[in-house]
mmCIF file with all atom_site columns, C-alpha atoms in Angstrom:
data_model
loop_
_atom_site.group_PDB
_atom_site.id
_atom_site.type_symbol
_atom_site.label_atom_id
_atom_site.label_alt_id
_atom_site.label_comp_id
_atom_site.label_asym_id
_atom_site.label_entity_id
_atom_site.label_seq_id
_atom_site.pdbx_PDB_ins_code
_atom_site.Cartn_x
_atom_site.Cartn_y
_atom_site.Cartn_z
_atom_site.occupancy
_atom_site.B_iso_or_equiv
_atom_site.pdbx_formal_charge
_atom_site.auth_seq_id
_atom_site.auth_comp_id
_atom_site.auth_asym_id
_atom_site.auth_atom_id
_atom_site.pdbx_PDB_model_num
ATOM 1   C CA . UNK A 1 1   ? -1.454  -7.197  6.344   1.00 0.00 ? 1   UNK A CA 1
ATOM 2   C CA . UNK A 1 2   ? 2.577   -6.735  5.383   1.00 0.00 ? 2   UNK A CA 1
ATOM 3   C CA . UNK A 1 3   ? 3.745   -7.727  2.370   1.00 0.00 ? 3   UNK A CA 1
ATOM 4   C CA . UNK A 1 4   ? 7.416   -7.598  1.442   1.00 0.00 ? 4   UNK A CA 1
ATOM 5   C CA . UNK A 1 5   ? 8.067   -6.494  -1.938  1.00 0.00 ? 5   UNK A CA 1
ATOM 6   C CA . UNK A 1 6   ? 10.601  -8.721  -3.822  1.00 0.00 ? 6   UNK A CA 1
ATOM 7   C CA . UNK A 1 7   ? 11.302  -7.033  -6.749  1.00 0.00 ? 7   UNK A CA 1
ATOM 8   C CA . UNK A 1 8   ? 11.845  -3.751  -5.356  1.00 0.00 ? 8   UNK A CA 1
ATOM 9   C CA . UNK A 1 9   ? 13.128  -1.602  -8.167  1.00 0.00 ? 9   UNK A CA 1
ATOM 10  C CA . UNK A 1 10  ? 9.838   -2.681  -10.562 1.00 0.00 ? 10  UNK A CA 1
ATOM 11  C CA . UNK A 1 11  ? 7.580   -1.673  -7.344  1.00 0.00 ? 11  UNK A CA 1
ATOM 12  C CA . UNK A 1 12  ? 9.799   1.735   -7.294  1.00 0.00 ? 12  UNK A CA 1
ATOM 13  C CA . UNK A 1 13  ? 9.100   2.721   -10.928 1.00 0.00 ? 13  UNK A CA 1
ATOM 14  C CA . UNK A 1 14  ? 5.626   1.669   -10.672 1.00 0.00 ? 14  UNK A CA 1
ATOM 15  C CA . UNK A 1 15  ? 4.973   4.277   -7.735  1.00 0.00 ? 15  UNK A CA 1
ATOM 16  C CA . UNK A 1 16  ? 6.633   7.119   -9.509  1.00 0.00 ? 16  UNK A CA 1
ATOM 17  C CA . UNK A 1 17  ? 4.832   6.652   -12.204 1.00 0.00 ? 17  UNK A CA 1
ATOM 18  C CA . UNK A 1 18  ? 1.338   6.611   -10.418 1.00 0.00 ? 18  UNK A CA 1
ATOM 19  C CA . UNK A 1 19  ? 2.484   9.287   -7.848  1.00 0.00 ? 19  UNK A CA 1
ATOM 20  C CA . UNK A 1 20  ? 4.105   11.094  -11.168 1.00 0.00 ? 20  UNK A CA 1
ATOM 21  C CA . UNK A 1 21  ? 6.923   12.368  -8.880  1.00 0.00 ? 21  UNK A CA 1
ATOM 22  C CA . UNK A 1 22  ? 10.877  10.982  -9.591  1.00 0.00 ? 22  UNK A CA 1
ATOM 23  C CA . UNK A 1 23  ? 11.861  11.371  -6.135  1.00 0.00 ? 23  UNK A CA 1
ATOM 24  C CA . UNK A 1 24  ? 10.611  9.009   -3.647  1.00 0.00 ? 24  UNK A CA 1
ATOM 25  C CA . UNK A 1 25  ? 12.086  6.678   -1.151  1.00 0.00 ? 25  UNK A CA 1
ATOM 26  C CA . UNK A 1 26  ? 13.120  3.300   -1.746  1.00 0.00 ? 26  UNK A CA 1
ATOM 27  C CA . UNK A 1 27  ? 9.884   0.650   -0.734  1.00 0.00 ? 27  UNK A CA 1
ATOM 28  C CA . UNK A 1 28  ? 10.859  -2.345  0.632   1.00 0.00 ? 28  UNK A CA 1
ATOM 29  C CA . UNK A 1 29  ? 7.276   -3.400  1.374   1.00 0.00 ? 29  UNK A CA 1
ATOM 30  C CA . UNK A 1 30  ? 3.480   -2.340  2.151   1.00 0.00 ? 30  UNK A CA 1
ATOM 31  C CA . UNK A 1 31  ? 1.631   -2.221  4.986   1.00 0.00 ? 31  UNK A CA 1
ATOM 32  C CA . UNK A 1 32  ? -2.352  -2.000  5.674   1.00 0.00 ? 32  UNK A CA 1
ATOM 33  C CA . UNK A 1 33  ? -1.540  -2.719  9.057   1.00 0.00 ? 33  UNK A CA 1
ATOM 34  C CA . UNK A 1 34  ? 0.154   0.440   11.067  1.00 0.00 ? 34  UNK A CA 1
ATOM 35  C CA . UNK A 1 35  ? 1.340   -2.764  13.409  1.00 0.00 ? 35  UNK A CA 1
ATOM 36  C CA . UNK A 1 36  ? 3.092   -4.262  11.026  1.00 0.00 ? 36  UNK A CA 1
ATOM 37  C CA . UNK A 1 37  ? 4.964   -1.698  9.516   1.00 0.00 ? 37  UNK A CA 1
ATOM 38  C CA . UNK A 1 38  ? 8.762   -2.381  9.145   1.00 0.00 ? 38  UNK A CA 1
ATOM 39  C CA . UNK A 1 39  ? 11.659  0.092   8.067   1.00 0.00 ? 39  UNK A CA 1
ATOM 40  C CA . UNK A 1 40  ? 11.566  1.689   4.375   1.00 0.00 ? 40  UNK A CA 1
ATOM 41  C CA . UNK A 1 41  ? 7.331   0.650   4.250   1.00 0.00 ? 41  UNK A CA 1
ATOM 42  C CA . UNK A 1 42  ? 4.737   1.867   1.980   1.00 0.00 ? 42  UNK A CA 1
ATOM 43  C CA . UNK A 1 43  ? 1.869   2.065   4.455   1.00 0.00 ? 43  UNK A CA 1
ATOM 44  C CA . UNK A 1 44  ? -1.560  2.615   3.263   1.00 0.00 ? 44  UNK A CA 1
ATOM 45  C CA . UNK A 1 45  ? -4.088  3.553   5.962   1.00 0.00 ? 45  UNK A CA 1
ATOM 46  C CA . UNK A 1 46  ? -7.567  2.133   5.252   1.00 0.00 ? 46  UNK A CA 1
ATOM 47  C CA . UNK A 1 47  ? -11.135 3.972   6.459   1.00 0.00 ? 47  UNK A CA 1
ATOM 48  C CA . UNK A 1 48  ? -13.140 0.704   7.733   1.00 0.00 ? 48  UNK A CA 1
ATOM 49  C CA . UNK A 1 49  ? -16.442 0.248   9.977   1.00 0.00 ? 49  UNK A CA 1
ATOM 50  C CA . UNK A 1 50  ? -14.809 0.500   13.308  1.00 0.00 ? 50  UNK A CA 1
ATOM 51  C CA . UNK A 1 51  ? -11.072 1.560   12.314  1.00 0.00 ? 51  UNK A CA 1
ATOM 52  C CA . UNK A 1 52  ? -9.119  4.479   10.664  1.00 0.00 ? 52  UNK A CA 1
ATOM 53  C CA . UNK A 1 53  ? -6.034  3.384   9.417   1.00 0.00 ? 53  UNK A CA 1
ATOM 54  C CA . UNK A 1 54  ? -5.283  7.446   9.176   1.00 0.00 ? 54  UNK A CA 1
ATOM 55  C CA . UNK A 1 55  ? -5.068  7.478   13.034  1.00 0.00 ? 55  UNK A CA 1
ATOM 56  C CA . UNK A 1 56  ? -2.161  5.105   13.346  1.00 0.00 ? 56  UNK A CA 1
ATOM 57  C CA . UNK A 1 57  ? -0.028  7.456   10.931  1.00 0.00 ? 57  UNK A CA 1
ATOM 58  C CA . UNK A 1 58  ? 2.351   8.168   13.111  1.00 0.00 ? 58  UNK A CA 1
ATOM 59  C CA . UNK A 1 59  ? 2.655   4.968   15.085  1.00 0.00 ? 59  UNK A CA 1
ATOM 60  C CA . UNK A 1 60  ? 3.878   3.886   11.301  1.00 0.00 ? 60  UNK A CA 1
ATOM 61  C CA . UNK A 1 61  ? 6.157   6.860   10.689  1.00 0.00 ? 61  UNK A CA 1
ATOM 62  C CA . UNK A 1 62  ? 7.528   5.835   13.876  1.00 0.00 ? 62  UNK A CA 1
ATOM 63  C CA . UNK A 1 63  ? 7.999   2.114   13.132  1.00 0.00 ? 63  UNK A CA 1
ATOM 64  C CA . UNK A 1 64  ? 9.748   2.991   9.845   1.00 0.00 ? 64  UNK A CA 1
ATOM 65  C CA . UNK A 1 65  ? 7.344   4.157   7.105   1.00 0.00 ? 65  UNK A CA 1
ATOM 66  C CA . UNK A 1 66  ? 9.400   5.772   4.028   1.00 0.00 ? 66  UNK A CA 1
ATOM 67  C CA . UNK A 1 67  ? 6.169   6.390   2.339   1.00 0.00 ? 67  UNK A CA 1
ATOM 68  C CA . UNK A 1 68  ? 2.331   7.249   3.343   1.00 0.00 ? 68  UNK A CA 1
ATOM 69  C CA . UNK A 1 69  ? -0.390  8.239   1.568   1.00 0.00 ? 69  UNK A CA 1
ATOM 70  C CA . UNK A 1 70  ? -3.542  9.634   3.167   1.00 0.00 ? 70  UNK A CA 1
ATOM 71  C CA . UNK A 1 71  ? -7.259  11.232  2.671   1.00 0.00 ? 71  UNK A CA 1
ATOM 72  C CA . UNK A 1 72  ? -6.707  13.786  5.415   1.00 0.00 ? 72  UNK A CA 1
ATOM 73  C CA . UNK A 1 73  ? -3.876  16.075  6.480   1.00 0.00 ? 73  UNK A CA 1
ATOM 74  C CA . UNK A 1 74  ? -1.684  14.971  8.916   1.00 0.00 ? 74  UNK A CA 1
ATOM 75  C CA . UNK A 1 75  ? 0.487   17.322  11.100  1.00 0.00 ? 75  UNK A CA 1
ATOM 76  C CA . UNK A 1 76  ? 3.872   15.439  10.664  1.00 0.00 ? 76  UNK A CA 1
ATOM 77  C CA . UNK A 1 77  ? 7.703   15.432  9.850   1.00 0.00 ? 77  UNK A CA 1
ATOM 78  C CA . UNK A 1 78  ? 7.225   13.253  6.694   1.00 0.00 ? 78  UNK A CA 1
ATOM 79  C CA . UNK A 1 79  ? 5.628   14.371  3.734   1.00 0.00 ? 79  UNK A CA 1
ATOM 80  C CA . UNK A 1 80  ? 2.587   12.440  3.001   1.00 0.00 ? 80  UNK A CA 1
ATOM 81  C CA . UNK A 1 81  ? 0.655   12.300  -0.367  1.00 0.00 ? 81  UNK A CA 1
ATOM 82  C CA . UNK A 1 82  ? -2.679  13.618  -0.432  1.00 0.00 ? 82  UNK A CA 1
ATOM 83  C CA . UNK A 1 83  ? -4.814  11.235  -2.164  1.00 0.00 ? 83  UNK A CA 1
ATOM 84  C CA . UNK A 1 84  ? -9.439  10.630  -2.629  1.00 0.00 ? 84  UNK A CA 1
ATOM 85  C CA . UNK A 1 85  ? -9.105  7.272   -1.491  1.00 0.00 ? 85  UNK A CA 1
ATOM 86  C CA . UNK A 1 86  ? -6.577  5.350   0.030   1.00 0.00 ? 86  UNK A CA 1
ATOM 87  C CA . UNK A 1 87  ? -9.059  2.331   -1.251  1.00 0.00 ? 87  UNK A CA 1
ATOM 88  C CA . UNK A 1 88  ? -8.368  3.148   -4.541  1.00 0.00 ? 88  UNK A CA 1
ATOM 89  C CA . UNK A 1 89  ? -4.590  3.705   -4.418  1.00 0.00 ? 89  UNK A CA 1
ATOM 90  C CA . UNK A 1 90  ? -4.484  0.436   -3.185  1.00 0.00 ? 90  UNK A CA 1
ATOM 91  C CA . UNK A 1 91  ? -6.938  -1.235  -6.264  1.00 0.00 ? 91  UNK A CA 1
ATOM 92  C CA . UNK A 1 92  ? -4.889  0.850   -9.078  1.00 0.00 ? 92  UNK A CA 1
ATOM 93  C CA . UNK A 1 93  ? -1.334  -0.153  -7.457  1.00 0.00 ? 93  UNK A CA 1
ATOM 94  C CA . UNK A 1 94  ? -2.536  -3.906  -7.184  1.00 0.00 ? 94  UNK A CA 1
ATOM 95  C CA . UNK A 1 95  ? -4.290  -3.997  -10.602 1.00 0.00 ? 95  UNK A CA 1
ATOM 96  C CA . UNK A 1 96  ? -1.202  -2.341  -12.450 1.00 0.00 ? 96  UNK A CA 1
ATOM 97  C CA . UNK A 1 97  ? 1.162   -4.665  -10.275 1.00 0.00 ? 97  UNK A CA 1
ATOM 98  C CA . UNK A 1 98  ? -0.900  -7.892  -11.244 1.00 0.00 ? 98  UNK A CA 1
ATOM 99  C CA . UNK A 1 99  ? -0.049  -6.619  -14.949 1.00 0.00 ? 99  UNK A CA 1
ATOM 100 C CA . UNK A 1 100 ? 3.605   -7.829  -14.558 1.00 0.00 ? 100 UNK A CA 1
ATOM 101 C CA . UNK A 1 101 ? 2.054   -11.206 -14.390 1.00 0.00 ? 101 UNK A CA 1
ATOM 102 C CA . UNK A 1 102 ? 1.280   -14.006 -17.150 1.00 0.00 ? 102 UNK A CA 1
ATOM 103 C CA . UNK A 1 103 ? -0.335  -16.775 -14.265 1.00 0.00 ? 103 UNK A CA 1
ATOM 104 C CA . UNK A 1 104 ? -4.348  -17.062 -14.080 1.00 0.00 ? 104 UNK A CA 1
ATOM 105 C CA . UNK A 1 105 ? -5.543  -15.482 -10.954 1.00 0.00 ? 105 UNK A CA 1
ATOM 106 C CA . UNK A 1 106 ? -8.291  -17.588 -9.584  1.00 0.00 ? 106 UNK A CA 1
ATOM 107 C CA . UNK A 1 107 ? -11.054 -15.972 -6.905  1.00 0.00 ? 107 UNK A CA 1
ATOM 108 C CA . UNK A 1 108 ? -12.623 -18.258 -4.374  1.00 0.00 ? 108 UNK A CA 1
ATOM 109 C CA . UNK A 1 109 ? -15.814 -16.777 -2.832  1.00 0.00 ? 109 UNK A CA 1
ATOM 110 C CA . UNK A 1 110 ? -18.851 -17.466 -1.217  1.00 0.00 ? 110 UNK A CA 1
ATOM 111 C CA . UNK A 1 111 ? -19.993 -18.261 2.180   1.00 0.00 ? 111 UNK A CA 1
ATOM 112 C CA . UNK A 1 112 ? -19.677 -21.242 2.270   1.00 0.00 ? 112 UNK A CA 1
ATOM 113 C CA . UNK A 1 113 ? -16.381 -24.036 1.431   1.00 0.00 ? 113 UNK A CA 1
ATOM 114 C CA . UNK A 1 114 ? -13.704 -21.642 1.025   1.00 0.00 ? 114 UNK A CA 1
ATOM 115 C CA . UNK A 1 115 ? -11.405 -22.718 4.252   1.00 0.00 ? 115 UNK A CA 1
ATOM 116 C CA . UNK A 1 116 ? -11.889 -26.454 2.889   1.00 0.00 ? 116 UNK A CA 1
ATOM 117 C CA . UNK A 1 117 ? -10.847 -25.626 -0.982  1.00 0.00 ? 117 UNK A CA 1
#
């Protein structure tokens, strides 16, 4: 997942206030997906069942990442930030980023009827 950040200088401020650093590149998006990374990306590597997003670090540095955070240390050019979880980065960035908006939020789940809602 890529998702291209639209109001870039609110996203900016956001992450220098949660990394509490006032230097940091200029996002232009955020990737989950080390694939999908494109120049000036926030890419967040994710610990699943079969994958670690922390092995495709520096397929995404190559492809462009400006910023990466990460559980485990890294041996690269870039300065990454050392975070706990990488799963929790990504729920604290997304709740404080769903703060900037007034519109209900509405969850379909379930096993069943979701792809025909």
């Amino acid at each position: 997942m890529r998702i291209n950040i639209r109001e870039i200088e609110k996203f900016n401020s956001l992450l220098k206030t949660k990394f509490q650093q006032d230097t940091l590149p200029q996002i232009k998006g955020v990737a989950l997906d080390s694939r999908l990374v494109q120049q000036d990306d926030f890419f967040i590597p994710l610990k699943g069942k079969a994958i670690d997003g922390h092995n495709h670090i520096a397929s995404a540095i190559e492809s462009g990442a400006a910023l990466v955070v990460s559980e485990k240390s890294s041996d690269t050019a870039m300065p990454i930030i050392k975070v706990d979880s990488t799963w929790k980065i990504l729920r604290d960035l997304t709740l404080e980023w769903r703060r900037n908006f007034s519109c209900p939020f509405i969850g379909i789940t379930g096993t069943n009827g979701k792809t025909t809602t």
